[in-house]
Coordinates of N, CA and C in Angstrom, one line a residue:
M1345 N -196.5 -0.2 -12.2 CA -195.9 -1.4 -12.7 C -195.3 -2.3 -11.6
I1346 N -194.9 -1.7 -10.7 CA -194.4 -2.5 -9.5 C -195.6 -3.2 -9.0
A1347 N -196.7 -2.6 -9.0 CA -197.9 -3.3 -8.4 C -198.2 -4.5 -9.3
N1348 N -198.1 -4.4 -10.5 CA -198.4 -5.5 -11.4 C -197.4 -6.7 -11.2
L1349 N -196.2 -6.3 -11.0 CA -195.1 -7.3 -10.7 C -195.4 -8.0 -9.4
V1350 N -195.8 -7.3 -8.4 CA -196.1 -7.8 -7.1 C -197.3 -8.8 -7.2
Q1351 N -198.3 -8.4 -8.0 CA -199.5 -9.2 -8.1 C -199.1 -10.5 -8.9
L1352 N -198.3 -10.4 -9.9 CA -197.9 -11.6 -10.6 C -197.0 -12.5 -9.7
A1353 N -196.2 -11.9 -8.9 CA -195.4 -12.7 -8.0 C -196.2 -13.4 -7.0
A1354 N -197.3 -12.8 -6.6 CA -198.2 -13.4 -5.6 C -199.0 -14.5 -6.2
E1355 N -199.4 -14.4 -7.5 CA -200.1 -15.5 -8.2 C -199.2 -16.7 -8.4
E1356 N -198.0 -16.4 -8.7 CA -197.0 -17.5 -8.9 C -196.7 -18.2 -7.6
T1357 N -196.6 -17.5 -6.6 CA -196.4 -18.2 -5.3 C -197.5 -19.0 -4.9
E1358 N -198.8 -18.7 -5.3 CA -199.9 -19.4 -5.0 C -199.9 -20.8 -5.7
Q1359 N -199.4 -20.8 -6.9 CA -199.3 -22.0 -7.7 C -198.0 -22.6 -7.4
N1360 N -197.9 -23.9 -7.1 CA -196.7 -24.7 -6.8 C -196.1 -25.1 -8.1
P1361 N -194.9 -24.8 -8.4 CA -194.3 -25.2 -9.7 C -194.1 -26.7 -9.8
L1362 N -194.1 -27.5 -8.8 CA -193.9 -28.9 -8.9 C -195.2 -29.6 -9.2
V1363 N -196.3 -29.1 -8.9 CA -197.6 -29.7 -9.2 C -198.2 -28.9 -10.4
P1364 N -198.4 -29.6 -11.5 CA -199.0 -29.0 -12.7 C -200.5 -28.7 -12.5
A1365 N -201.0 -27.9 -13.4 CA -202.4 -27.6 -13.3 C -203.2 -28.8 -13.7
G1366 N -204.5 -28.9 -13.3 CA -205.4 -30.0 -13.6 C -205.5 -30.4 -15.0
P1367 N -205.8 -29.5 -16.0 CA -205.9 -30.0 -17.4 C -204.5 -30.5 -17.9
E1368 N -203.5 -29.8 -17.5 CA -202.1 -30.3 -18.0 C -201.8 -31.7 -17.5
L1369 N -202.2 -31.9 -16.2 CA -202.0 -33.2 -15.6 C -202.8 -34.3 -16.4
L1370 N -204.0 -34.0 -16.7 CA -204.9 -35.0 -17.5 C -204.3 -35.2 -18.8
I1371 N -203.9 -34.2 -19.6 CA -203.4 -34.4 -20.9 C -202.0 -35.2 -20.8
G1372 N -201.2 -34.8 -19.9 CA -199.9 -35.5 -19.7 C -200.1 -37.0 -19.3
T1373 N -201.2 -37.3 -18.5 CA -201.4 -38.7 -18.1 C -201.9 -39.5 -19.4
I1374 N -202.8 -38.9 -20.2 CA -203.3 -39.5 -21.4 C -202.2 -39.8 -22.4
A1375 N -201.3 -38.8 -22.6 CA -200.2 -38.9 -23.5 C -199.2 -40.0 -23.0
F1376 N -199.0 -40.0 -21.7 CA -198.1 -41.1 -21.1 C -198.7 -42.4 -21.3
A1377 N -200.1 -42.6 -21.1 CA -200.7 -43.9 -21.3 C -200.6 -44.3 -22.8
I1378 N -200.8 -43.4 -23.7 CA -200.7 -43.7 -25.1 C -199.3 -44.2 -25.4
V1379 N -198.3 -43.5 -25.0 CA -196.9 -43.8 -25.3 C -196.6 -45.1 -24.6
F1380 N -197.0 -45.3 -23.3 CA -196.8 -46.5 -22.6 C -197.4 -47.7 -23.3
F1381 N -198.7 -47.6 -23.7 CA -199.4 -48.6 -24.4 C -198.6 -49.0 -25.7
F1382 N -198.2 -48.0 -26.5 CA -197.4 -48.2 -27.7 C -196.1 -49.0 -27.4
F1383 N -195.4 -48.5 -26.4 CA -194.2 -49.2 -26.0 C -194.4 -50.7 -25.5
W1384 N -195.5 -50.8 -24.7 CA -195.9 -52.1 -24.2 C -196.3 -53.1 -25.3
K1385 N -197.1 -52.6 -26.3 CA -197.6 -53.5 -27.3 C -196.6 -53.7 -28.5
K1386 N -195.9 -52.7 -28.8 CA -195.0 -52.8 -30.0 C -193.5 -52.9 -29.7
L1387 N -193.0 -52.0 -28.9 CA -191.6 -51.9 -28.7 C -191.1 -53.0 -27.7
L1388 N -191.8 -53.1 -26.6 CA -191.3 -54.0 -25.5 C -191.2 -55.5 -26.0
P1389 N -192.2 -56.0 -26.8 CA -192.0 -57.4 -27.3 C -190.7 -57.5 -28.2
N1390 N -190.5 -56.5 -29.1 CA -189.3 -56.5 -29.9 C -188.0 -56.4 -29.1
I1391 N -188.0 -55.5 -28.1 CA -186.9 -55.4 -27.3 C -186.6 -56.7 -26.5
N1392 N -187.7 -57.3 -25.9 CA -187.5 -58.5 -25.2 C -187.1 -59.6 -26.2
K1393 N -187.6 -59.6 -27.4 CA -187.2 -60.7 -28.4 C -185.7 -60.5 -28.7
V1394 N -185.2 -59.3 -28.9 CA -183.8 -59.0 -29.2 C -182.9 -59.4 -28.0
L1395 N -183.4 -59.0 -26.8 CA -182.6 -59.3 -25.6 C -182.6 -60.8 -25.4
E1396 N -183.7 -61.5 -25.7 CA -183.7 -63.0 -25.5 C -182.7 -63.7 -26.5
E1397 N -182.8 -63.2 -27.8 CA -181.9 -63.7 -28.8 C -180.4 -63.5 -28.4
R1398 N -180.1 -62.3 -27.9 CA -178.8 -61.9 -27.5 C -178.4 -62.8 -26.3
R1399 N -179.3 -63.0 -25.3 CA -179.0 -63.9 -24.2 C -178.7 -65.3 -24.6
A1400 N -179.5 -65.8 -25.5 CA -179.4 -67.1 -26.1 C -178.0 -67.2 -26.8
A1401 N -177.7 -66.2 -27.6 CA -176.5 -66.2 -28.3 C -175.3 -66.2 -27.4
I1402 N -175.4 -65.4 -26.4 CA -174.3 -65.3 -25.4 C -174.1 -66.6 -24.6
E1403 N -175.3 -67.2 -24.2 CA -175.2 -68.4 -23.5 C -174.7 -69.6 -24.4
G1404 N -175.2 -69.5 -25.6 CA -174.7 -70.5 -26.6 C -173.2 -70.4 -26.8
G1405 N -172.8 -69.1 -26.9 CA -171.4 -68.9 -27.1 C -170.6 -69.3 -25.9
I1406 N -171.1 -69.1 -24.7 CA -170.4 -69.5 -23.5 C -170.3 -71.0 -23.5
E1407 N -171.5 -71.6 -23.8 CA -171.5 -73.1 -23.7 C -170.5 -73.7 -24.8
E1408 N -170.5 -73.0 -26.0 CA -169.6 -73.5 -27.0 C -168.2 -73.2 -26.6
A1409 N -167.9 -72.1 -26.0 CA -166.5 -71.8 -25.5 C -166.1 -72.8 -24.4
D1410 N -167.1 -73.2 -23.5 CA -166.8 -74.2 -22.5 C -166.5 -75.5 -23.2
A1411 N -167.3 -75.9 -24.2 CA -167.1 -77.2 -24.8 C -165.7 -77.2 -25.6
M1412 N -165.4 -76.0 -26.2 CA -164.1 -75.9 -26.9 C -163.0 -76.0 -25.9
K1413 N -163.2 -75.4 -24.7 CA -162.2 -75.4 -23.7 C -161.9 -76.8 -23.2
V1414 N -163.0 -77.5 -23.0 CA -162.9 -78.9 -22.6 C -162.2 -79.8 -23.6
E1415 N -162.6 -79.5 -24.9 CA -162.0 -80.3 -26.0 C -160.5 -79.9 -26.1
A1416 N -160.2 -78.6 -26.0 CA -158.8 -78.2 -26.1 C -158.0 -78.8 -24.9
Q1417 N -158.6 -78.8 -23.7 CA -157.9 -79.5 -22.6 C -157.7 -80.9 -22.9
S1418 N -158.7 -81.6 -23.5 CA -158.5 -83.0 -23.8 C -157.4 -83.2 -24.8
V1419 N -157.4 -82.4 -25.9 CA -156.4 -82.5 -26.9 C -155.0 -82.2 -26.3
L1420 N -154.9 -81.2 -25.4 CA -153.7 -80.9 -24.7 C -153.2 -82.1 -23.9
E1421 N -154.1 -82.7 -23.2 CA -153.7 -83.9 -22.4 C -153.2 -85.0 -23.3
Q1422 N -153.9 -85.2 -24.4 CA -153.5 -86.3 -25.4 C -152.1 -85.9 -25.9
Y1423 N -151.9 -84.6 -26.3 CA -150.6 -84.2 -26.8 C -149.5 -84.4 -25.8
K1424 N -149.8 -84.1 -24.5 CA -148.8 -84.3 -23.5 C -148.5 -85.8 -23.3
A1425 N -149.6 -86.6 -23.3 CA -149.4 -88.0 -23.2 C -148.5 -88.6 -24.4
Q1426 N -148.9 -88.1 -25.6 CA -148.1 -88.6 -26.8 C -146.7 -88.1 -26.7
L1427 N -146.5 -86.9 -26.2 CA -145.1 -86.3 -26.1 C -144.3 -87.1 -25.0
A1428 N -145.0 -87.4 -23.9 CA -144.3 -88.2 -22.9 C -144.0 -89.6 -23.4
E1429 N -144.9 -90.2 -24.2 CA -144.7 -91.5 -24.7 C -143.5 -91.4 -25.8
A1430 N -143.5 -90.4 -26.6 CA -142.4 -90.2 -27.6 C -141.1 -90.1 -26.9
R1431 N -141.1 -89.3 -25.8 CA -139.8 -89.1 -25.1 C -139.4 -90.4 -24.5
H1432 N -140.3 -91.2 -23.9 CA -140.0 -92.5 -23.3 C -139.4 -93.4 -24.4
E1433 N -140.1 -93.4 -25.6 CA -139.7 -94.3 -26.7 C -138.3 -93.9 -27.2
A1434 N -138.0 -92.6 -27.3 CA -136.7 -92.1 -27.7 C -135.6 -92.5 -26.7
A1435 N -136.0 -92.4 -25.4 CA -135.0 -92.8 -24.4 C -134.7 -94.3 -24.4
R1436 N -135.8 -95.1 -24.7 CA -135.6 -96.5 -24.8 C -134.8 -96.9 -26.0
L1437 N -135.0 -96.2 -27.1 CA -134.2 -96.4 -28.4 C -132.8 -96.0 -28.2
R1438 N -132.6 -94.9 -27.5 CA -131.2 -94.4 -27.2 C -130.5 -95.4 -26.3
Q1439 N -131.2 -96.0 -25.3 CA -130.6 -96.9 -24.4 C -130.3 -98.2 -25.2
E1440 N -131.2 -98.7 -26.0 CA -130.9 -99.9 -26.8 C -129.7 -99.7 -27.7
A1441 N -129.7 -98.5 -28.4 CA -128.5 -98.2 -29.3 C -127.2 -98.2 -28.5
Q1442 N -127.2 -97.6 -27.3 CA -126.0 -97.6 -26.5 C -125.6 -99.0 -26.1
E1443 N -126.6 -99.8 -25.7 CA -126.3 -101.2 -25.4 C -125.8 -102.0 -26.6
Q1444 N -126.4 -101.8 -27.7 CA -126.0 -102.5 -28.9 C -124.6 -102.0 -29.3
G1445 N -124.3 -100.7 -29.2 CA -123.0 -100.2 -29.4 C -121.9 -100.8 -28.5
A1446 N -122.3 -100.9 -27.2 CA -121.3 -101.4 -26.3 C -121.1 -102.9 -26.6
T1447 N -122.2 -103.6 -26.9 CA -122.0 -105.1 -27.3 C -121.2 -105.2 -28.5
L1448 N -121.4 -104.4 -29.5 CA -120.6 -104.4 -30.8 C -119.2 -104.1 -30.5
I1449 N -118.9 -103.1 -29.7 CA -117.5 -102.7 -29.3 C -116.9 -103.9 -28.6
A1450 N -117.6 -104.5 -27.7 CA -117.0 -105.6 -26.9 C -116.7 -106.8 -27.9
E1451 N -117.6 -107.1 -28.8 CA -117.4 -108.1 -29.8 C -116.2 -107.8 -30.7
M1452 N -116.1 -106.5 -31.1 CA -115.0 -106.1 -32.0 C -113.7 -106.2 -31.2
R1453 N -113.7 -105.9 -30.0 CA -112.5 -106.0 -29.2 C -112.1 -107.4 -29.0
A1454 N -113.1 -108.3 -28.7 CA -112.8 -109.7 -28.6 C -112.3 -110.3 -29.9
E1455 N -112.9 -109.9 -31.0 CA -112.4 -110.4 -32.3 C -111.0 -109.8 -32.6
G1456 N -110.8 -108.6 -32.3 CA -109.5 -108.0 -32.5 C -108.4 -108.7 -31.6
Q1457 N -108.8 -109.0 -30.4 CA -107.9 -109.7 -29.5 C -107.6 -111.1 -30.0
R1458 N -108.6 -111.8 -30.5 CA -108.4 -113.1 -31.1 C -107.5 -113.1 -32.3
Q1459 N -107.8 -112.1 -33.2 CA -107.0 -112.0 -34.4 C -105.5 -111.6 -34.0
R1460 N -105.4 -110.7 -33.0 CA -104.0 -110.4 -32.6 C -103.3 -111.6 -32.0
E1461 N -104.0 -112.4 -31.2 CA -103.4 -113.6 -30.7 C -103.0 -114.6 -31.8
E1462 N -103.9 -114.7 -32.8 CA -103.6 -115.6 -33.9 C -102.4 -115.1 -34.7
I1463 N -102.3 -113.8 -34.9 CA -101.2 -113.2 -35.7 C -99.9 -113.4 -34.9
I1464 N -100.0 -113.1 -33.6 CA -98.8 -113.3 -32.7 C -98.4 -114.8 -32.7
A1465 N -99.3 -115.7 -32.6 CA -99.0 -117.1 -32.6 C -98.4 -117.5 -33.9
A1466 N -99.0 -117.0 -35.0 CA -98.5 -117.3 -36.4 C -97.1 -116.7 -36.5
G1467 N -96.9 -115.5 -36.0 CA -95.6 -114.9 -36.0 C -94.5 -115.7 -35.3
H1468 N -94.9 -116.1 -34.0 CA -94.0 -116.9 -33.2 C -93.7 -118.2 -33.9
T1469 N -94.7 -118.8 -34.5 CA -94.5 -120.1 -35.2 C -93.6 -119.8 -36.4
Q1470 N -93.8 -118.8 -37.1 CA -93.0 -118.5 -38.3 C -91.5 -118.1 -37.9
I1471 N -91.4 -117.4 -36.8 CA -90.1 -117.0 -36.3 C -89.3 -118.3 -35.8
E1472 N -90.1 -119.2 -35.1 CA -89.4 -120.4 -34.7 C -89.0 -121.2 -35.9
A1473 N -89.9 -121.3 -36.9 CA -89.5 -122.1 -38.1 C -88.3 -121.5 -38.8
D1474 N -88.3 -120.1 -38.9 CA -87.2 -119.4 -39.5 C -85.9 -119.6 -38.7
R1475 N -86.1 -119.6 -37.4 CA -84.9 -119.7 -36.5 C -84.3 -121.1 -36.7
K1476 N -85.2 -122.1 -36.7 CA -84.7 -123.5 -36.9 C -84.1 -123.7 -38.3
A1477 N -84.7 -123.1 -39.3 CA -84.1 -123.2 -40.7 C -82.8 -122.5 -40.7
A1478 N -82.7 -121.3 -40.1 CA -81.5 -120.6 -40.1 C -80.4 -121.3 -39.3
A1479 N -80.8 -121.9 -38.1 CA -79.9 -122.7 -37.3 C -79.4 -123.9 -38.1
Q1480 N -80.3 -124.6 -38.8 CA -79.9 -125.7 -39.7 C -78.9 -125.3 -40.8
T1481 N -79.3 -124.2 -41.4 CA -78.4 -123.7 -42.5 C -77.1 -123.3 -41.9
L1482 N -77.1 -122.6 -40.8 CA -75.9 -122.1 -40.1 C -75.0 -123.3 -39.7
R1483 N -75.7 -124.3 -39.2 CA -75.0 -125.5 -38.7 C -74.3 -126.2 -39.9
Q1484 N -75.0 -126.2 -41.0 CA -74.4 -126.9 -42.2 C -73.2 -126.0 -42.7
D1485 N -73.4 -124.7 -42.8 CA -72.3 -123.8 -43.2 C -71.2 -123.8 -42.3
V1486 N -71.5 -123.7 -41.0 CA -70.4 -123.7 -40.0 C -69.7 -125.1 -40.0
G1487 N -70.5 -126.1 -40.1 CA -69.9 -127.5 -40.2 C -69.0 -127.6 -41.3
T1488 N -69.4 -127.1 -42.5 CA -68.5 -127.2 -43.7 C -67.3 -126.4 -43.5
L1489 N -67.4 -125.2 -43.0 CA -66.3 -124.3 -42.8 C -65.4 -124.9 -41.7
A1490 N -66.0 -125.4 -40.6 CA -65.2 -126.0 -39.5 C -64.4 -127.2 -40.0
T1491 N -65.1 -128.0 -40.8 CA -64.4 -129.2 -41.3 C -63.2 -128.8 -42.2
E1492 N -63.4 -127.9 -43.0 CA -62.3 -127.4 -43.9 C -61.2 -126.9 -43.1
L1493 N -61.6 -126.0 -42.1 CA -60.6 -125.4 -41.3 C -59.8 -126.4 -40.4
A1494 N -60.6 -127.4 -39.9 CA -60.0 -128.4 -39.1 C -59.1 -129.3 -39.9
G1495 N -59.5 -129.6 -41.1 CA -58.7 -130.4 -42.1 C -57.4 -129.6 -42.4
K1496 N -57.4 -128.3 -42.5 CA -56.2 -127.6 -42.8 C -55.3 -127.5 -41.6
L1497 N -55.9 -127.4 -40.4 CA -55.2 -127.4 -39.1 C -54.5 -128.7 -38.8
V1498 N -55.3 -129.8 -39.0 CA -54.8 -131.1 -38.6 C -53.9 -131.6 -39.7
G1499 N -54.2 -131.3 -40.9 CA -53.4 -131.7 -42.0 C -53.9 -133.0 -42.6
E1500 N -55.0 -133.4 -42.2 CA -55.6 -134.6 -42.9 C -57.0 -134.3 -43.3
S1501 N -57.5 -135.0 -44.2 CA -58.8 -134.8 -44.7 C -59.8 -135.4 -43.8
L1502 N -60.8 -134.6 -43.5 CA -61.9 -135.0 -42.7 C -63.2 -135.2 -43.5
E1503 N -63.0 -135.9 -44.6 CA -64.1 -136.1 -45.5 C -65.1 -137.1 -45.0
D1504 N -64.7 -137.9 -44.1 CA -65.6 -138.9 -43.6 C -66.8 -138.3 -42.9
H1505 N -67.9 -138.7 -43.4 CA -69.2 -138.0 -42.9 C -69.5 -138.2 -41.5
A1506 N -69.3 -139.3 -40.9 CA -69.6 -139.6 -39.5 C -68.7 -138.8 -38.7
R1507 N -67.4 -138.8 -39.0 CA -66.5 -138.1 -38.2 C -66.8 -136.6 -38.3
Q1508 N -67.1 -136.2 -39.5 CA -67.4 -134.8 -39.7 C -68.6 -134.4 -38.9
S1509 N -69.6 -135.2 -38.8 CA -70.8 -134.8 -38.0 C -70.5 -134.8 -36.6
R1510 N -69.7 -135.7 -36.0 CA -69.3 -135.6 -34.6 C -68.5 -134.4 -34.3
V1511 N -67.6 -134.0 -35.1 CA -66.8 -132.8 -34.9 C -67.7 -131.6 -34.9
I1512 N -68.6 -131.5 -35.9 CA -69.5 -130.4 -36.0 C -70.4 -130.3 -34.8
D1513 N -70.9 -131.4 -34.4 CA -71.9 -131.4 -33.2 C -71.1 -131.0 -32.0
R1514 N -69.9 -131.4 -31.7 CA -69.2 -131.0 -30.5 C -68.9 -129.5 -30.6
F1515 N -68.5 -129.0 -31.7 CA -68.2 -127.6 -31.9 C -69.5 -126.7 -31.6
L1516 N -70.6 -127.1 -32.2 CA -71.8 -126.3 -32.0 C -72.3 -126.5 -30.6
D1517 N -72.2 -127.6 -30.0 CA -72.6 -127.7 -28.6 C -71.8 -126.8 -27.7
G1518 N -70.5 -126.7 -28.0 CA -69.7 -125.8 -27.3 C -70.1 -124.3 -27.5
L1519 N -70.5 -124.0 -28.7 CA -71.0 -122.6 -28.9 C -72.3 -122.4 -28.2
D1520 N -73.2 -123.4 -28.2 CA -74.5 -123.2 -27.5 C -74.3 -123.0 -26.0
E1521 N -73.3 -123.8 -25.4 CA -73.0 -123.6 -24.0 C -72.5 -122.3 -23.7
A1522 N -71.6 -121.8 -24.5 CA -71.0 -120.5 -24.3 C -72.1 -119.4 -24.4
A1523 N -73.1 -119.6 -25.4 CA -74.2 -118.6 -25.5 C -75.1 -118.6 -24.3
S1524 N -75.3 -119.8 -23.8 CA -76.2 -120.0 -22.6 C -75.6 -119.3 -21.4
K1525 N -74.2 -119.5 -21.2 CA -73.5 -118.9 -20.1 C -73.6 -117.4 -20.2
A1526 N -73.4 -116.9 -21.4 CA -73.4 -115.4 -21.6 C -74.8 -114.8 -21.3
E1527 N -75.8 -115.5 -21.7 CA -77.2 -115.0 -21.3 C -77.5 -115.1 -19.9
A1528 N -77.0 -116.1 -19.2 CA -77.2 -116.3 -17.7 C -76.4 -115.2 -17.0
A1529 N -75.3 -114.8 -17.5 CA -74.5 -113.8 -16.9 C -75.2 -112.4 -16.9
R1530 N -76.0 -112.2 -17.9 CA -76.7 -110.9 -18.0 C -77.7 -110.8 -17.0

């Protein structure tokens, strides 16, 4: 048995395991040629067709994405321009409103000042008229009282109008002088 094993081992060493036997090589080559021909005629065109369609779809998608990117960039630029224009317009409107407000305030102040001056002038005029009327009334009342008092003191009637007026005027002038001196002393 050992001899048989040695003989088998010797036969196997004579034959190289990497190089197949002649008939096997011929059958393997024919089978490879048939499979290669089948792949070349049937499968390879279909594979190439699918790959070409996929490449065209990818390139079309890339071109479409690039076009959309350009369009999006354009829309973004338009949006930014419109936004800048809207901000500028808002700033202009705000400035105009502030200017109009300042003008309106200035006009209202001027109108208020004018009305105040008118009211003050009317008040002064009214006060002066009231003062003159009061002075006139006071003069008459004081004159009447002074005439009566003077008549009682003197013992004679001072009913004469001209005389009465002169006495009253002298008396009131004396009061005015005394009032003027009192104001000057302050």
